[in-house]
Amino acid sequence: MQSQELKSRYGLFLRQEACLAVRSSPAACSRCAAACPTGVMAVGESGVSLADGCLGCGRCVAACPSGALSARGYLVPDRLPEGNREIAVECWKAPPRLPAAGAYAVPCLGGLTASALLELALAAGEGRVVVLVDRSWCASCLAGGSAQPPVAKQLEFARHALTRLGWPQQSLPEIWREPLPVSLMPEEIPVPAEREAIGRRAFFRFLAGKAADAVIERTAPPPKALPRSIIRQGERLFPEQVRLVAVLERLAARRGVPLPANLFPAVSISETCANHGVCAGVCPTGALSRYEDEAATGIRFESWLCAGCGLCARSCPEGALVLDLAPTGDEIMDGQRELTRLPWGVCTSCHERFAARGKSLCPRCEKSRNLAADLFGTILA
Ligand code: SF4
Ligand code: SF4
């Protein structure tokens, strides 16, 4: 399915099949609407809609866990100019004559996804640092609305992931404060046509002036940790997650370390699990699923697919499932993991196969027996 263009003069696109609210329900996700600084984005039963007044900041794009949304202006360049130790990232509001030569400009720093930050760090390499330039305008900017650039969450994740992968501390992406007078700030983020023309001209001027400098090539192979079938499905349904795993995997390979599982949410299920599979039924991404084999049945989990929506934990009638959004274990990412494994047994009453967990009666027969016992007890009382 093609992306659908939403009503924004900045170029904002929605891939319906990847949207968790469309595929499941608004209860599964409405993060784009929550992130929209002007409140013009809404998520309802009919999906995602956009009213007039989009600022083009892309903050909804950065908030979308599946990558269903995309906006113009956030394509990480394939090649980064070499020479500077710092790779500066500016917002489009910064006057084009000001940013350092070779700076990478985006509509709003708050629209950068975690994967984009990691791709920039990878392209910059271990000896350089990606610097998000804070002009101290965010508090006065409609898209920012806070004293700090609204990229804190993505930056925190990128720094955490790079630290876990052993990236040099002095090369972790960071925010640099280089204030400019607010009088220089344009009221609106420039529309892409204007900005891209300026950006291209400035970039080629820069390259011409630095003809002797080498440039870094960046390629984007698909992740190896995920099975091909999942990648094919994932690129359609979870483009952001596939992009994130791909860049994390390349960073891990660069460092010569395995990919840690704790960069993604973790789920655990206690003994009180009744194996009815409600959690797998409500999970909008398929991160949780039921399995059955010759010997047993249970619930399994694929961490990189988890959007951290919490529907599973909220829906479990037994309260058996715990979602951990910031796990600390040392496990290595290894695809699907069995969370429960209940060996098959045969019910001594109806002779049907069931997940026994040491019992001799299946839940249905046990319920009937308890009902009969209650009734008998009532009659005798
Ligand atoms: S954030 Fe993404 S997945 Fe969630 S409702 Fe919005 S478009 Fe859909
Ligand atoms: S595993 Fe739970 S938290 Fe993760 S996407 Fe599925 S329902 Fe949401």
Short mmCIF file of N, CA and C and ligand atoms in Angstrom, two decimals, residues 6 13-16 18-23 25-26 28-35 41-44 47-48 60-69 237 307, ligand 1:
data_model
loop_
_atom_site.label_atom_id
_atom_site.label_comp_id
_atom_site.label_asym_id
_atom_site.label_seq_id
_atom_site.Cartn_x
_atom_site.Cartn_y
_atom_site.Cartn_z
N LEU A 6 -0.99 13.47 3.90
CA LEU A 6 -1.93 14.17 4.77
C LEU A 6 -1.93 15.65 4.40
N PHE A 13 3.29 12.25 5.38
CA PHE A 13 2.72 11.06 4.75
C PHE A 13 2.39 9.99 5.80
N LEU A 14 1.31 9.27 5.55
CA LEU A 14 0.89 8.20 6.46
C LEU A 14 0.79 6.90 5.68
N ARG A 15 1.44 5.88 6.20
CA ARG A 15 1.29 4.54 5.62
C ARG A 15 0.26 3.80 6.48
N GLN A 16 -0.96 3.73 5.97
CA GLN A 16 -2.08 3.21 6.76
C GLN A 16 -1.79 1.83 7.33
N ALA A 18 0.79 0.49 8.28
CA ALA A 18 1.75 0.44 9.39
C ALA A 18 1.21 1.11 10.65
N CYS A 19 0.10 1.82 10.53
CA CYS A 19 -0.42 2.57 11.68
C CYS A 19 -1.11 1.62 12.66
N LEU A 20 -0.67 1.65 13.91
CA LEU A 20 -1.21 0.72 14.91
C LEU A 20 -2.66 1.05 15.24
N ALA A 21 -3.03 2.32 15.16
CA ALA A 21 -4.42 2.70 15.44
C ALA A 21 -5.34 2.17 14.35
N VAL A 22 -4.86 2.16 13.11
CA VAL A 22 -5.67 1.64 12.01
C VAL A 22 -5.74 0.13 12.09
N ARG A 23 -4.59 -0.50 12.35
CA ARG A 23 -4.55 -1.97 12.36
C ARG A 23 -5.22 -2.56 13.59
N SER A 25 -6.61 -0.44 17.19
CA SER A 25 -7.63 0.50 17.65
C SER A 25 -6.91 1.73 18.20
N PRO A 26 -7.64 2.84 18.36
CA PRO A 26 -6.98 4.03 18.93
C PRO A 26 -6.41 3.77 20.31
N ALA A 28 -4.58 1.35 21.01
CA ALA A 28 -3.23 0.80 20.81
C ALA A 28 -2.20 1.90 20.64
N CYS A 29 -2.62 3.00 20.03
CA CYS A 29 -1.65 4.08 19.81
C CYS A 29 -2.34 5.37 19.42
N SER A 30 -1.89 6.47 20.00
CA SER A 30 -2.31 7.80 19.53
C SER A 30 -1.17 8.76 19.84
N ARG A 31 0.06 8.22 19.72
CA ARG A 31 1.22 9.01 20.13
C ARG A 31 1.45 10.22 19.24
N CYS A 32 1.09 10.08 17.95
CA CYS A 32 1.28 11.21 17.04
C CYS A 32 0.43 12.39 17.50
N ALA A 33 -0.83 12.09 17.87
CA ALA A 33 -1.73 13.16 18.30
C ALA A 33 -1.21 13.79 19.59
N ALA A 34 -0.71 12.95 20.50
CA ALA A 34 -0.21 13.48 21.77
C ALA A 34 1.03 14.34 21.55
N ALA A 35 1.82 14.02 20.52
CA ALA A 35 3.07 14.76 20.29
C ALA A 35 2.85 16.05 19.50
N MET A 41 -3.45 17.13 14.88
CA MET A 41 -3.51 15.72 14.49
C MET A 41 -4.44 14.98 15.46
N ALA A 42 -5.28 14.13 14.91
CA ALA A 42 -6.21 13.39 15.77
C ALA A 42 -6.21 11.93 15.37
N VAL A 43 -6.44 11.06 16.34
CA VAL A 43 -6.54 9.62 16.08
C VAL A 43 -7.90 9.16 16.59
N GLY A 44 -8.68 8.59 15.69
CA GLY A 44 -10.02 8.12 16.08
C GLY A 44 -10.30 6.78 15.44
N GLY A 47 -9.09 6.30 11.99
CA GLY A 47 -7.66 6.41 11.74
C GLY A 47 -7.12 7.79 12.09
N VAL A 48 -6.05 8.16 11.38
CA VAL A 48 -5.35 9.41 11.69
C VAL A 48 -5.86 10.52 10.78
N CYS A 60 5.36 14.43 15.26
CA CYS A 60 4.52 13.23 15.20
C CYS A 60 5.31 12.06 14.61
N VAL A 61 6.17 12.37 13.64
CA VAL A 61 6.97 11.32 12.98
C VAL A 61 7.92 10.69 14.01
N ALA A 62 8.55 11.54 14.82
CA ALA A 62 9.49 11.01 15.83
C ALA A 62 8.76 10.22 16.90
N ALA A 63 7.48 10.54 17.14
CA ALA A 63 6.73 9.84 18.19
C ALA A 63 6.14 8.53 17.71
N CYS A 64 5.98 8.38 16.40
CA CYS A 64 5.30 7.19 15.86
C CYS A 64 6.17 5.95 16.04
N PRO A 65 5.71 4.95 16.81
CA PRO A 65 6.57 3.81 17.11
C PRO A 65 6.80 2.88 15.93
N SER A 66 5.90 2.89 14.96
CA SER A 66 6.05 1.92 13.87
C SER A 66 6.70 2.52 12.62
N GLY A 67 6.73 3.84 12.53
CA GLY A 67 7.25 4.47 11.31
C GLY A 67 6.17 4.66 10.27
N ALA A 68 4.91 4.65 10.72
CA ALA A 68 3.80 4.85 9.77
C ALA A 68 3.83 6.25 9.18
N LEU A 69 4.35 7.20 9.93
CA LEU A 69 4.39 8.59 9.45
C LEU A 69 5.77 8.93 8.93
N LEU A 237 5.30 -3.03 7.53
CA LEU A 237 4.46 -2.76 8.70
C LEU A 237 5.17 -1.98 9.81
N ALA A 307 5.93 -2.15 20.70
CA ALA A 307 5.80 -0.69 20.66
C ALA A 307 5.64 -0.10 22.05
S1 SF4 B 1 1.81 7.43 16.13
FE1 SF4 B 1 1.99 6.25 14.21
S2 SF4 B 1 1.15 4.22 14.72
FE2 SF4 B 1 0.51 5.62 16.36
S3 SF4 B 1 -1.53 6.35 15.73
FE3 SF4 B 1 -0.06 7.87 14.95
S4 SF4 B 1 0.45 7.19 12.86
FE4 SF4 B 1 -0.56 5.45 13.90
#
